[in-house]
Coordinates of C-alpha atoms in Angstrom, one line a residue:
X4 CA 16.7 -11.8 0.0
X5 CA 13.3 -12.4 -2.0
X6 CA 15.1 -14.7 -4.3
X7 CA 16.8 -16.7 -1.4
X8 CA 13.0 -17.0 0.5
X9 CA 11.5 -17.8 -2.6
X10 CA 14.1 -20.5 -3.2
X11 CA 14.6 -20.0 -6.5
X12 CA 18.1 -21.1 -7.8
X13 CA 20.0 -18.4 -9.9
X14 CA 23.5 -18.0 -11.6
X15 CA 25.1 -15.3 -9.6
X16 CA 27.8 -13.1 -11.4
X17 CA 29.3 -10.8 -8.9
X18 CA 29.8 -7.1 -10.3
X19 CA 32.2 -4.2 -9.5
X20 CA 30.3 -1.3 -10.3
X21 CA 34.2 0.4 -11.0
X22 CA 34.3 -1.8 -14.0
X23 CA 30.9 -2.7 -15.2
X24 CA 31.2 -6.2 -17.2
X25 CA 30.3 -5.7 -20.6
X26 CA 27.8 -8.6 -20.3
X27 CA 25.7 -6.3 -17.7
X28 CA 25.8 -3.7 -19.7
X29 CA 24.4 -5.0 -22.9
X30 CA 21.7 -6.8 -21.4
X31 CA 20.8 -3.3 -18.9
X32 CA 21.9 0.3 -20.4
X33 CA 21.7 1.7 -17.2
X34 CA 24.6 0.0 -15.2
X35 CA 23.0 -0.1 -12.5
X36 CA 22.1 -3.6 -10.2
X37 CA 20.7 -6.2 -9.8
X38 CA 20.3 -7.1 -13.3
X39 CA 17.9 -10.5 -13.4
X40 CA 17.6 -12.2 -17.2
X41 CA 14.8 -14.2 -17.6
X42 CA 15.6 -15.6 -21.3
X43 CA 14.5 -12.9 -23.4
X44 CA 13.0 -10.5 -20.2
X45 CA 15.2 -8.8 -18.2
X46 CA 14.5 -7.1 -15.0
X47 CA 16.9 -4.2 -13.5
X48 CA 14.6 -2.8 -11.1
X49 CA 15.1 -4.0 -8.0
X50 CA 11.5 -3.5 -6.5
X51 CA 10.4 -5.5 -10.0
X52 CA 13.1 -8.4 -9.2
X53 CA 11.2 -9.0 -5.6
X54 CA 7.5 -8.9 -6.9
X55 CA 8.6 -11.6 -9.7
X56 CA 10.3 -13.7 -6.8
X57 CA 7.0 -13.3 -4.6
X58 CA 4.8 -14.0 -7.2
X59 CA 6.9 -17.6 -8.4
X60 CA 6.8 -18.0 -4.5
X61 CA 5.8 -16.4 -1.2
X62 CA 5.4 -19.3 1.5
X63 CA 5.3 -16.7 4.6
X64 CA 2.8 -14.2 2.7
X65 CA 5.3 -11.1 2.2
X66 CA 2.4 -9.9 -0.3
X67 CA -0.2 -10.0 2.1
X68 CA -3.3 -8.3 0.5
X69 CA -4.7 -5.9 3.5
X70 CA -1.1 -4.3 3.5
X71 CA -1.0 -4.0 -0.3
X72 CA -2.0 -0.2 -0.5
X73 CA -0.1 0.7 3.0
X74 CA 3.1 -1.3 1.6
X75 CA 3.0 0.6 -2.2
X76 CA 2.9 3.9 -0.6
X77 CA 5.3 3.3 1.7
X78 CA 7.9 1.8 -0.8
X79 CA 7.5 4.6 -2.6
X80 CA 8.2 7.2 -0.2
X81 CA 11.2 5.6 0.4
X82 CA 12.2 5.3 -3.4
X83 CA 11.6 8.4 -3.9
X84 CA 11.5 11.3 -1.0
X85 CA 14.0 9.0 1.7
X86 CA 16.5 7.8 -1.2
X87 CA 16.9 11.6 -2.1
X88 CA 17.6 12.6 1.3
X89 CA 19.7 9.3 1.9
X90 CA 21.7 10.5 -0.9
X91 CA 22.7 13.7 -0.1
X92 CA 23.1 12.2 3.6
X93 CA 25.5 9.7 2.6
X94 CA 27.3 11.5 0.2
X95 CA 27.2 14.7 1.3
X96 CA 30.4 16.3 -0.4
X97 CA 28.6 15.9 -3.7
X98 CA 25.9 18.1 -2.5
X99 CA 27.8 21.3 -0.9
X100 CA 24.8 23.7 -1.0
X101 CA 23.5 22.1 2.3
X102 CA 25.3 20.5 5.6
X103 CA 25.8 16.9 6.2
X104 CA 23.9 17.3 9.1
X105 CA 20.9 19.2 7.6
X106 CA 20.8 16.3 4.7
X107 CA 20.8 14.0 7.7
X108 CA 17.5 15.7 9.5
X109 CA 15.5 15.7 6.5
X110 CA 16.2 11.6 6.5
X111 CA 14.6 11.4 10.0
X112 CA 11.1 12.2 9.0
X113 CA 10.8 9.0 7.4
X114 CA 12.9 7.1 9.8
X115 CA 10.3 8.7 12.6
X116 CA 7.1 7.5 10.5
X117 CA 9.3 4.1 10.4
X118 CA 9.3 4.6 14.2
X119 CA 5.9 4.8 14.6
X120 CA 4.6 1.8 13.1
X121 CA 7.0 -0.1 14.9
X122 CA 5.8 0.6 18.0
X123 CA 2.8 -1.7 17.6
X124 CA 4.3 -4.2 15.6
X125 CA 7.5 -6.4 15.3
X126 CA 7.6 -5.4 11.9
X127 CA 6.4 -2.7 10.0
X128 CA 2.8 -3.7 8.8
X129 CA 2.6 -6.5 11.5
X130 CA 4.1 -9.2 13.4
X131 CA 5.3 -10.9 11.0
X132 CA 7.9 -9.5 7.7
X133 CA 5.9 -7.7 4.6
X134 CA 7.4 -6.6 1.6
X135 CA 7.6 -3.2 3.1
X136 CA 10.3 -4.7 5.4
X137 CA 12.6 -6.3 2.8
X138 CA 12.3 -3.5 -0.3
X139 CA 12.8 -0.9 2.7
X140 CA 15.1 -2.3 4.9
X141 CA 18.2 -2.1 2.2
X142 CA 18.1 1.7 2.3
X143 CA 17.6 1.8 6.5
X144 CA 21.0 -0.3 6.4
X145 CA 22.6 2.1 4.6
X146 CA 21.5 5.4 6.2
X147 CA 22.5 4.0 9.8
X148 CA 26.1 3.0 8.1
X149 CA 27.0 6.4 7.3
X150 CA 27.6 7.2 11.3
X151 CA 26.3 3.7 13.1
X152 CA 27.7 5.4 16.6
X153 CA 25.2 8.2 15.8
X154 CA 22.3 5.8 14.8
X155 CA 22.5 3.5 17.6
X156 CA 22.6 6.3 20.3
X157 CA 19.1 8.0 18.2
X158 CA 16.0 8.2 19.3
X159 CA 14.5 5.3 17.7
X160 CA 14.5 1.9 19.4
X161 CA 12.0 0.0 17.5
X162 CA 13.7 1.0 14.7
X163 CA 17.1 0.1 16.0
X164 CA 15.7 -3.3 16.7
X165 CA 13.8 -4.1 13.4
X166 CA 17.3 -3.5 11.8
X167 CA 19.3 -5.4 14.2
X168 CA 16.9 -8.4 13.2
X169 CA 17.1 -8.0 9.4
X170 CA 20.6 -7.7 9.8
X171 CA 21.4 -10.9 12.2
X172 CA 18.4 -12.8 10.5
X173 CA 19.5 -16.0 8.7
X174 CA 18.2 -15.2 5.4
X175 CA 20.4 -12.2 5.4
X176 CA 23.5 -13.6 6.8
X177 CA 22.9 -16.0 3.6
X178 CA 22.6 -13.8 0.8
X179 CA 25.7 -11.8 1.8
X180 CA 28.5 -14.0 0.7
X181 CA 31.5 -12.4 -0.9
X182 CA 32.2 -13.4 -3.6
X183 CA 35.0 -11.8 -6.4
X184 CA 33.9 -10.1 -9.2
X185 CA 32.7 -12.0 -12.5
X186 CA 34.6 -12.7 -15.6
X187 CA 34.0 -13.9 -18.3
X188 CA 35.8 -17.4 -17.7
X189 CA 34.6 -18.5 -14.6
X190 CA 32.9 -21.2 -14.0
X191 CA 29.0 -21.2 -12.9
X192 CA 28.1 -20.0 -9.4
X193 CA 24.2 -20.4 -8.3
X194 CA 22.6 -18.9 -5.4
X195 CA 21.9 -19.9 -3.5
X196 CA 24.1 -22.7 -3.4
X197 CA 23.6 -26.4 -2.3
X198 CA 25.0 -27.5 0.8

């Protein structure tokens, strides 16, 4: 999404994680994406891929200095303490030593601080989308995926409605275009592309 709003042109090569190219994996040990090469630099962090984008470009102020502090900690609650929890959540037979369900309530304490600031705000710094929003929103999408029919009927409206926008805004509809995955023989594809 940051490199769609930043509208900077990239070749996309569309992975399966099942059979990690060869390319990807010599240019990122971990096997992990995104994967961005920048000539010699490579980036395979995906926090570090949006900060580049925002800093080549950031016409709507995603960056916005008197959220800088508010937005780090933030993103890195969710890296770290909600992305545990989201794990275990979503992929709870790997974890037997707790309960889908108990994996699930330790999730909600961040989706209730998510609540909170959305109760004053469109979005969750201000009224208009942060970085918070966008490195954050990835991981809401997924945790409301694992049961949607138990997500939409929980107590949290605003944040039912911040992720309803994200996910019927424009800019995402845009960068979720299936594509097959990469080999070495096919020609070019750029994101985004040119109509």
């Amino acid at each position: 999404m940051a490199i769609a709003y930043s509208s900077i042109r990239v070749e996309l090569r569309e992975v399966s994680l099942a059979n990690k190219p060869s390319a990807m994996l010599s240019l990122s040990a971990k096997g992990t994406v995104p994967v961005l090469q920048l000539g010699e630099m490579v980036i395979d962090e995906s926090l570090d891929i949006i900060n580049w984008a925002l800093q080549q470009s950031d016409p709507d102020c995603w960056m916005r200095a008197e959220f800088q502090v508010g937005q780090q900690q933030l993103i890195a609650e969710n890296d770290t303490q909600f992305k545990f929890w989201l794990d275990r959540y979503k992929y709870w037979d790997r974890y037997p030593e707790q309960s889908q369900h108990y994996y699930r309530v330790q999730a909600q304490q961040f989706l209730q601080q998510l609540e909170d600031l959305l109760i004053e705000n469109e979005f969750i710094f201000c009224r208009q989308i942060t970085l918070a929003d966008i490195a954050i929103f990835p991981f809401i999408r997924q945790f409301a995926y694992v049961d949607k029919t138990w997500f939409d009927a929980a107590p949290y409206p605003n944040l039912q409605r911040w992720l309803e926008y994200l996910l019927s805004s424009p800019l995402f509809v845009e960068v979720m275009c299936k594509l097959p995955p990469w080999q070495q023989a096919d020609p070019c594809v750029f994101f985004p592309s040119i109509e």
